[in-house]
Amino acid sequence: MQISRYTDYAYRVLMYLAINDQHRVTMVEIAEFYGISREHLRKVVHRLASLKYIHTYTGKGGGMELSETLENINLGQVFLEFEGRNSLIDCQQTHCPLRTSCDLNRIFYKAQDAFLNEISQYTLQDVLHNSVMVNKLMNT
Amino acid sequence: MQISRYTDYAYRVLMYLAINDQHRVTMVEIAEFYGISREHLRKVVHRLASLKYIHTYTGKGGGMELSETLENINLGQVFLEFEGRNSLIDCQQTHCPLRTSCDLNRIFYKAQDAFLNEISQYTLQDVLHNSVMVNKLMNT
């Protein structure tokens, strides 16, 4: 079981912005830090901006920064917005003959609820408490 | 978030055998029923046999059948045996610079526990109660 790259990158962008809150951050900077493609980041950044997690600025001195405090960015909310509630098993694509009489997807749906309830107890603050502390110490 | 094809097929083989418990079932029959590749099924069937969920018989009249009752096949157990406890985010492969100071994977691990606890409350009997009933009615 793995989450999509799209969701993974959303968390990574948020984490990078949380740690680097002293300046506006560019997409190039994030791509280089994680060693990932700028193309893949673009869609994620656009979505984060449209969901108002980040502010983006164009022109000289442009870049992006978080528009929410770390404790206001809920991991479960981000998961729902990026990963969504896809079926864990795709009964439709393969036209599974059992799809009308099999309860597997309903059970997996309940299990996803349990998963979401758990991560919804945490915010970006909880994910990065070490990094943020280290960073604050380095900058004081 | 999706489970691997390997795990998906494990559940499908078990379900097919549960519904067709009046005869030994061949791999060809399962592949045709679901419209999936026999090659992909082979590894799954081998693993199900080595875990003693099924008995396989070679030669004329050969095939496979469940070696456990439906209520003894726990969905969480099957999930653990086929899907395992992989990290939902792969911090190692991309050598994420934050991997030592980020708690995301630990939080996802706890969420996976919640997921597993939920599906572990169900057995193959619960998944197929409709199908098995329909099948029993059709065969009486």
Coordinates of N, CA, C and O in Angstrom, one line a residue, chain B:
Chain B
M1 N -4.4 6.1 -2.7 CA -3.9 4.9 -2.0 C -4.5 3.6 -2.6 O -5.7 3.5 -2.7
Q2 N -3.7 2.7 -3.0 CA -4.2 1.5 -3.6 C -3.3 0.3 -3.1 O -2.1 0.5 -2.7
I3 N -3.9 -0.9 -3.0 CA -3.2 -2.0 -2.6 C -2.6 -2.6 -3.9 O -3.0 -2.3 -5.0
S4 N -1.5 -3.4 -3.7 CA -0.8 -4.0 -4.9 C -1.7 -5.0 -5.6 O -2.6 -5.6 -5.0
R5 N -1.4 -5.3 -6.9 CA -2.1 -6.3 -7.6 C -1.9 -7.7 -7.0 O -2.9 -8.5 -7.0
Y6 N -0.8 -7.9 -6.4 CA -0.5 -9.2 -5.7 C -1.5 -9.4 -4.6 O -2.1 -10.5 -4.6
T7 N -1.8 -8.5 -3.8 CA -2.7 -8.6 -2.7 C -4.1 -8.7 -3.2 O -4.9 -9.6 -2.8
D8 N -4.5 -7.9 -4.2 CA -5.8 -7.9 -4.8 C -6.1 -9.3 -5.3 O -7.1 -9.9 -5.1
Y9 N -5.1 -9.9 -6.1 CA -5.4 -11.2 -6.7 C -5.5 -12.3 -5.6 O -6.2 -13.3 -5.8
A10 N -4.8 -12.1 -4.5 CA -4.9 -13.1 -3.4 C -6.3 -13.1 -2.9 O -6.9 -14.2 -2.7
Y11 N -6.9 -12.0 -2.6 CA -8.3 -11.9 -2.2 C -9.2 -12.5 -3.3 O -10.1 -13.3 -2.9
R12 N -8.9 -12.2 -4.5 CA -9.8 -12.7 -5.6 C -9.8 -14.3 -5.7 O -10.8 -14.9 -5.9
V13 N -8.6 -14.8 -5.6 CA -8.5 -16.3 -5.7 C -9.2 -16.9 -4.5 O -10.0 -17.8 -4.7
L14 N -9.0 -16.4 -3.3 CA -9.7 -16.9 -2.1 C -11.3 -16.8 -2.3 O -12.0 -17.7 -2.0
M15 N -11.7 -15.7 -2.8 CA -13.2 -15.5 -3.0 C -13.7 -16.5 -4.0 O -14.7 -17.1 -3.8
Y16 N -13.0 -16.7 -5.1 CA -13.4 -17.6 -6.2 C -13.5 -19.0 -5.6 O -14.5 -19.7 -5.9
L17 N -12.5 -19.4 -4.9 CA -12.5 -20.7 -4.3 C -13.7 -20.9 -3.3 O -14.3 -22.0 -3.2
A18 N -14.0 -19.8 -2.6 CA -15.0 -19.9 -1.6 C -16.4 -20.1 -2.3 O -17.2 -20.9 -1.8
I19 N -16.6 -19.5 -3.4 CA -17.9 -19.6 -4.1 C -18.0 -20.9 -4.8 O -19.1 -21.5 -4.9
N20 N -16.8 -21.4 -5.3 CA -16.8 -22.6 -6.1 C -16.3 -23.8 -5.2 O -15.2 -24.3 -5.6
D21 N -16.9 -24.1 -4.2 CA -16.4 -25.1 -3.3 C -16.9 -26.5 -3.6 O -16.7 -27.4 -2.8
Q22 N -17.6 -26.6 -4.7 CA -18.1 -28.0 -5.1 C -17.1 -28.7 -6.0 O -17.3 -29.9 -6.2
H23 N -16.1 -28.0 -6.5 CA -15.1 -28.7 -7.3 C -13.8 -28.1 -7.2 O -13.6 -27.0 -6.7
R24 N -12.8 -28.9 -7.6 CA -11.4 -28.3 -7.7 C -11.3 -27.3 -8.8 O -11.8 -27.6 -9.9
V25 N -10.7 -26.2 -8.5 CA -10.7 -25.1 -9.5 C -9.3 -25.0 -10.1 O -8.3 -25.2 -9.4
T26 N -9.2 -24.7 -11.4 CA -7.9 -24.5 -12.1 C -7.6 -23.0 -12.2 O -8.5 -22.2 -12.1
M27 N -6.3 -22.8 -12.4 CA -5.8 -21.4 -12.6 C -6.5 -20.8 -13.8 O -6.8 -19.6 -13.8
V28 N -6.6 -21.6 -14.9 CA -7.3 -21.1 -16.1 C -8.7 -20.6 -15.8 O -9.1 -19.5 -16.3
E29 N -9.4 -21.3 -15.0 CA -10.8 -21.0 -14.7 C -10.8 -19.6 -14.0 O -11.7 -18.8 -14.3
I30 N -9.9 -19.4 -13.0 CA -9.9 -18.2 -12.2 C -9.5 -17.0 -13.2 O -10.1 -15.9 -13.1
A31 N -8.5 -17.3 -14.0 CA -8.0 -16.2 -14.9 C -9.1 -15.8 -15.8 O -9.3 -14.6 -16.1
E32 N -9.8 -16.7 -16.3 CA -10.9 -16.4 -17.3 C -12.1 -15.7 -16.6 O -12.7 -14.8 -17.1
F33 N -12.4 -16.1 -15.4 CA -13.5 -15.5 -14.6 C -13.3 -14.0 -14.4 O -14.1 -13.2 -14.6
Y34 N -12.0 -13.7 -14.0 CA -11.8 -12.3 -13.7 C -11.2 -11.5 -14.9 O -11.0 -10.3 -14.8
G35 N -10.8 -12.3 -15.9 CA -10.2 -11.6 -17.1 C -8.8 -11.1 -16.8 O -8.5 -9.9 -17.1
I36 N -8.1 -11.9 -16.0 CA -6.7 -11.4 -15.6 C -5.7 -12.4 -16.1 O -6.0 -13.6 -16.5
S37 N -4.4 -12.0 -16.0 CA -3.4 -12.9 -16.6 C -3.0 -14.1 -15.7 O -2.9 -13.9 -14.5
R38 N -2.9 -15.2 -16.4 CA -2.5 -16.5 -15.6 C -1.1 -16.3 -15.0 O -0.9 -16.9 -13.9
E39 N -0.3 -15.6 -15.7 CA 1.1 -15.5 -15.2 C 1.1 -14.7 -13.9 O 1.8 -15.1 -13.0
H40 N 0.3 -13.7 -13.8 CA 0.2 -13.0 -12.5 C -0.4 -13.8 -11.4 O -0.1 -13.6 -10.2
L41 N -1.3 -14.7 -11.8 CA -2.0 -15.5 -10.8 C -1.0 -16.6 -10.2 O -1.1 -16.9 -9.0
R42 N -0.1 -17.0 -11.0 CA 0.7 -18.2 -10.6 C 1.5 -17.9 -9.3 O 1.4 -18.8 -8.4
K43 N 2.1 -16.8 -9.2 CA 2.9 -16.4 -8.0 C 1.9 -16.3 -6.7 O 2.3 -16.8 -5.7
V44 N 0.8 -15.8 -7.0 CA -0.2 -15.6 -5.9 C -0.7 -17.0 -5.4 O -0.7 -17.3 -4.2
V45 N -1.0 -17.9 -6.3 CA -1.5 -19.2 -6.0 C -0.4 -20.0 -5.2 O -0.6 -20.7 -4.2
H46 N 0.9 -19.8 -5.7 CA 2.0 -20.5 -5.0 C 2.1 -20.0 -3.6 O 2.3 -20.8 -2.6
R47 N 2.0 -18.7 -3.4 CA 2.1 -18.2 -2.0 C 0.9 -18.6 -1.1 O 1.1 -18.9 0.0
L48 N -0.3 -18.6 -1.7 CA -1.5 -19.1 -0.9 C -1.3 -20.5 -0.5 O -1.7 -20.9 0.6
A49 N -0.7 -21.3 -1.4 CA -0.5 -22.7 -1.0 C 0.6 -22.9 0.1 O 0.4 -23.6 1.0
S50 N 1.7 -22.1 -0.1 CA 2.7 -22.2 0.9 C 2.3 -21.7 2.3 O 2.8 -22.1 3.3
L51 N 1.3 -20.8 2.3 CA 0.7 -20.3 3.6 C -0.4 -21.2 4.1 O -1.0 -20.9 5.1
K52 N -0.7 -22.2 3.3 CA -1.7 -23.2 3.7 C -3.1 -22.7 3.7 O -4.0 -23.2 4.4
Y53 N -3.4 -21.7 2.9 CA -4.8 -21.3 2.7 C -5.5 -22.2 1.7 O -6.7 -22.4 1.8
I54 N -4.7 -22.8 0.8 CA -5.3 -23.7 -0.2 C -4.4 -25.0 -0.3 O -3.3 -25.0 0.0
H55 N -5.1 -26.0 -0.8 CA -4.5 -27.2 -1.2 C -4.4 -27.2 -2.7 O -5.4 -26.9 -3.4
T56 N -3.3 -27.6 -3.3 CA -3.2 -27.8 -4.8 C -3.0 -29.3 -5.1 O -2.3 -30.0 -4.4
Y57 N -3.6 -29.7 -6.2 CA -3.5 -31.1 -6.7 C -3.0 -31.1 -8.1 O -3.6 -30.3 -8.9
T58 N -2.1 -31.9 -8.4 CA -1.6 -32.0 -9.8 C -2.3 -33.2 -10.5 O -2.9 -34.0 -9.9
G59 N -2.0 -33.2 -11.8 CA -2.5 -34.4 -12.6 C -4.0 -34.2 -13.0 O -4.6 -33.2 -12.8
K60 N -4.5 -35.3 -13.6 CA -5.9 -35.3 -14.1 C -6.8 -35.1 -12.9 O -6.6 -35.7 -11.8
G61 N -7.8 -34.2 -13.0 CA -8.7 -33.9 -11.9 C -8.0 -32.9 -10.9 O -8.6 -32.7 -9.8
G62 N -6.9 -32.4 -11.3 CA -6.1 -31.5 -10.4 C -6.8 -30.1 -10.3 O -7.7 -29.8 -11.0
G63 N -6.2 -29.3 -9.5 CA -6.7 -28.0 -9.3 C -6.4 -27.5 -7.9 O -5.5 -28.0 -7.2
M64 N -7.2 -26.7 -7.4 CA -7.0 -26.2 -6.0 C -8.3 -26.0 -5.3 O -9.4 -25.9 -5.9
E65 N -8.3 -26.0 -4.0 CA -9.4 -25.8 -3.1 C -9.0 -25.2 -1.8 O -7.8 -25.3 -1.5
L66 N -9.9 -24.5 -1.1 CA -9.5 -23.9 0.1 C -9.2 -25.0 1.2 O -9.8 -26.0 1.2
S67 N -8.2 -24.7 2.0 CA -7.9 -25.7 3.1 C -8.4 -25.2 4.4 O -8.2 -25.8 5.4
E68 N -9.0 -24.0 4.4 CA -9.5 -23.4 5.6 C -11.0 -23.0 5.5 O -11.4 -22.8 4.3
T69 N -11.7 -23.0 6.5 CA -13.1 -22.5 6.5 C -13.1 -21.0 6.3 O -12.1 -20.4 6.6
L70 N -14.2 -20.5 5.7 CA -14.2 -19.1 5.4 C -14.0 -18.2 6.6 O -13.3 -17.2 6.6
E71 N -14.6 -18.6 7.8 CA -14.4 -17.8 9.0 C -13.0 -17.9 9.6 O -12.7 -17.2 10.5
N72 N -12.2 -18.8 9.1 CA -10.8 -18.9 9.6 C -9.8 -18.1 8.7 O -8.6 -18.1 9.0
I73 N -10.4 -17.5 7.6 CA -9.5 -16.7 6.7 C -9.7 -15.2 7.1 O -10.7 -14.6 6.7
N74 N -8.8 -14.7 7.8 CA -8.9 -13.3 8.3 C -8.3 -12.3 7.3 O -7.2 -12.5 6.8
L75 N -9.1 -11.3 7.0 CA -8.7 -10.3 6.0 C -7.4 -9.6 6.3 O -6.6 -9.3 5.5
G76 N -7.2 -9.3 7.6 CA -6.1 -8.5 8.1 C -4.8 -9.4 7.9 O -3.7 -8.9 7.5
Q77 N -5.0 -10.7 8.3 CA -3.9 -11.6 8.2 C -3.4 -11.8 6.7 O -2.2 -11.7 6.4
V78 N -4.4 -11.9 5.8 CA -4.0 -12.0 4.4 C -3.3 -10.7 3.9 O -2.3 -10.8 3.2
F79 N -3.8 -9.6 4.4 CA -3.2 -8.3 4.0 C -1.8 -8.2 4.4 O -0.9 -7.9 3.7
L80 N -1.5 -8.6 5.7 CA -0.2 -8.6 6.2 C 0.8 -9.5 5.4 O 1.9 -9.2 5.2
E81 N 0.2 -10.7 5.1 CA 1.1 -11.7 4.4 C 1.4 -11.3 3.0 O 2.4 -11.7 2.4
F82 N 0.5 -10.6 2.3 CA 0.7 -10.3 0.9 C 1.2 -8.9 0.7 O 2.1 -8.6 0.0
E83 N 0.6 -7.9 1.4 CA 0.9 -6.5 1.2 C 2.1 -6.2 2.1 O 3.0 -5.4 1.8
G84 N 2.1 -6.7 3.3 CA 3.2 -6.4 4.3 C 3.0 -5.0 4.9 O 2.0 -4.4 4.7
R85 N 4.0 -4.6 5.6 CA 4.0 -3.3 6.3 C 5.0 -2.3 5.6 O 5.9 -1.9 6.2
N86 N 4.7 -2.1 4.3 CA 5.6 -1.1 3.6 C 5.3 0.3 4.1 O 4.2 0.6 4.5
S87 N 6.4 1.1 4.0 CA 6.2 2.5 4.2 C 5.2 3.1 3.2 O 5.4 2.8 2.0
L88 N 4.3 3.9 3.6 CA 3.4 4.6 2.6 C 4.2 5.6 1.8 O 3.8 5.9 0.7
I89 N 5.2 6.2 2.4 CA 6.0 7.1 1.7 C 7.4 6.6 1.7 O 7.9 6.1 2.7
D90 N 8.1 6.5 0.5 CA 9.4 5.9 0.5 C 10.5 7.0 0.7 O 10.9 7.7 -0.3
C91 N 10.9 7.2 1.9 CA 11.9 8.2 2.2 C 13.3 7.8 1.8 O 14.2 8.6 1.7
Q92 N 13.5 6.5 1.8 CA 14.9 6.0 1.5 C 15.2 6.1 0.0 O 16.3 6.5 -0.3
Q93 N 14.3 5.7 -0.8 CA 14.6 5.6 -2.3 C 15.0 6.9 -2.8 O 15.9 7.0 -3.6
T94 N 14.3 8.0 -2.4 CA 14.7 9.3 -2.9 C 15.7 10.0 -2.0 O 16.0 11.2 -2.2
H95 N 16.2 9.3 -1.0 CA 17.1 9.9 0.0 C 16.6 11.2 0.5 O 17.4 12.2 0.5
C96 N 15.4 11.2 1.0 CA 14.9 12.5 1.5 C 15.7 13.1 2.6 O 16.0 12.4 3.6
P97 N 16.2 14.3 2.4 CA 17.1 14.9 3.4 C 16.4 15.1 4.8 O 17.1 15.3 5.8
L98 N 15.1 15.0 4.8 CA 14.4 15.2 6.1 C 14.1 13.9 6.8 O 13.6 13.9 7.9
R99 N 14.6 12.8 6.3 CA 14.1 11.5 6.8 C 14.5 11.2 8.3 O 13.8 10.5 8.9
T100 N 15.5 11.9 8.8 CA 15.8 11.6 10.2 C 15.1 12.5 11.1 O 15.1 12.3 12.3
S101 N 14.5 13.6 10.6 CA 13.8 14.5 11.5 C 12.3 14.7 11.3 O 11.7 15.5 11.9
C102 N 11.8 13.9 10.4 CA 10.4 14.0 10.0 C 9.6 12.8 10.5 O 10.0 11.7 10.4
D103 N 8.5 13.1 11.1 CA 7.7 12.1 11.8 C 6.6 11.5 10.9 O 5.7 10.8 11.4
L104 N 6.5 11.9 9.6 CA 5.4 11.5 8.8 C 5.3 10.0 8.7 O 4.2 9.5 8.8
N105 N 6.4 9.3 8.5 CA 6.3 7.8 8.4 C 5.8 7.2 9.6 O 5.1 6.2 9.6
R106 N 6.2 7.7 10.8 CA 5.8 7.1 12.1 C 4.3 7.3 12.2 O 3.6 6.4 12.6
I107 N 3.8 8.5 11.8 CA 2.3 8.7 11.9 C 1.6 7.8 10.9 O 0.5 7.3 11.3
F108 N 2.1 7.7 9.7 CA 1.5 6.8 8.7 C 1.5 5.3 9.2 O 0.6 4.6 8.9
Y109 N 2.5 5.0 9.9 CA 2.6 3.6 10.5 C 1.5 3.4 11.5 O 0.8 2.4 11.4
K110 N 1.2 4.4 12.3 CA 0.1 4.2 13.3 C -1.2 4.2 12.6 O -2.1 3.4 13.0
A111 N -1.3 4.9 11.5 CA -2.6 4.9 10.7 C -2.8 3.6 10.0 O -3.9 3.1 9.9
Q112 N -1.6 3.0 9.6 CA -1.7 1.6 9.0 C -2.2 0.6 10.1 O -2.9 -0.3 9.8
D113 N -1.8 0.8 11.3 CA -2.2 -0.1 12.4 C -3.7 0.0 12.5 O -4.4 -1.0 12.7
A114 N -4.2 1.3 12.5 CA -5.7 1.5 12.6 C -6.4 0.8 11.5 O -7.5 0.2 11.6
F115 N -5.9 0.9 10.3 CA -6.4 0.3 9.1 C -6.5 -1.3 9.3 O -7.5 -1.9 9.0
L116 N -5.3 -1.8 9.7 CA -5.2 -3.3 9.9 C -6.2 -3.8 11.0 O -6.8 -4.8 10.9
N117 N -6.2 -3.0 12.1 CA -7.2 -3.4 13.1 C -8.6 -3.5 12.6 O -9.3 -4.4 13.0
E118 N -8.9 -2.6 11.7 CA -10.3 -2.6 11.2 C -10.5 -3.8 10.3 O -11.5 -4.6 10.5
I119 N -9.7 -4.1 9.3 CA -9.9 -5.2 8.4 C -9.7 -6.5 9.2 O -10.3 -7.5 8.7
S120 N -9.0 -6.5 10.2 CA -8.8 -7.8 11.0 C -10.0 -8.2 11.7 O -10.1 -9.3 12.3
Q121 N -11.0 -7.4 11.8 CA -12.3 -7.8 12.4 C -13.2 -8.6 11.4 O -14.2 -9.0 11.8
Y122 N -12.7 -8.8 10.2 CA -13.5 -9.4 9.2 C -12.8 -10.7 8.6 O -11.6 -10.7 8.6
T123 N -13.6 -11.6 8.2 CA -13.1 -12.8 7.6 C -13.7 -13.0 6.2 O -14.6 -12.2 5.8
L124 N -13.2 -14.0 5.5 CA -13.7 -14.2 4.1 C -15.3 -14.5 4.1 O -16.0 -14.1 3.2
Q125 N -15.7 -15.0 5.2 CA -17.2 -15.2 5.4 C -17.9 -13.9 5.3 O -19.0 -13.8 4.7
D126 N -17.4 -12.9 5.9 CA -18.0 -11.6 5.9 C -18.0 -10.9 4.6 O -19.0 -10.2 4.2
V127 N -17.0 -11.2 3.8 CA -16.9 -10.5 2.5 C -17.9 -11.1 1.5 O -18.5 -10.4 0.7
L128 N -18.1 -12.4 1.7 CA -18.9 -13.1 0.7 C -20.3 -13.6 1.1 O -20.9 -14.4 0.5
H129 N -20.8 -13.1 2.2 CA -22.0 -13.6 2.7 C -23.1 -13.6 1.7 O -23.9 -14.6 1.6
N130 N -23.2 -12.6 0.9 CA -24.2 -12.6 -0.2 C -24.0 -13.7 -1.2 O -24.8 -14.5 -1.5
S131 N -22.7 -13.7 -1.8 CA -22.4 -14.6 -2.8 C -22.5 -16.0 -2.4 O -23.1 -16.9 -3.2
V132 N -22.1 -16.3 -1.2 CA -22.1 -17.7 -0.8 C -23.6 -18.1 -0.6 O -24.0 -19.2 -1.0
M133 N -24.4 -17.2 -0.1 CA -25.8 -17.6 0.1 C -26.4 -17.8 -1.3 O -27.1 -18.8 -1.5
V134 N -26.1 -16.9 -2.2 CA -26.7 -17.1 -3.6 C -26.3 -18.4 -4.2 O -27.1 -19.1 -4.7
N135 N -25.0 -18.7 -4.0 CA -24.5 -19.9 -4.6 C -25.1 -21.2 -3.9 O -25.4 -22.1 -4.6
K136 N -25.2 -21.1 -2.6 CA -25.8 -22.3 -1.9 C -27.3 -22.5 -2.4 O -27.7 -23.6 -2.7
L137 N -28.0 -21.4 -2.6 CA -29.4 -21.5 -3.1 C -29.4 -22.0 -4.5 O -30.3 -22.9 -4.8
M138 N -28.4 -21.6 -5.3 CA -28.4 -22.1 -6.7 C -28.1 -23.6 -6.8 O -28.4 -24.2 -7.7
N139 N -27.4 -24.1 -5.8 CA -27.0 -25.5 -5.8 C -27.8 -26.4 -4.9 O -27.4 -27.5 -4.7
T140 N -28.9 -25.9 -4.4 CA -29.8 -26.8 -3.6 C -31.1 -27.1 -4.4 O -31.4 -26.4 -5.4

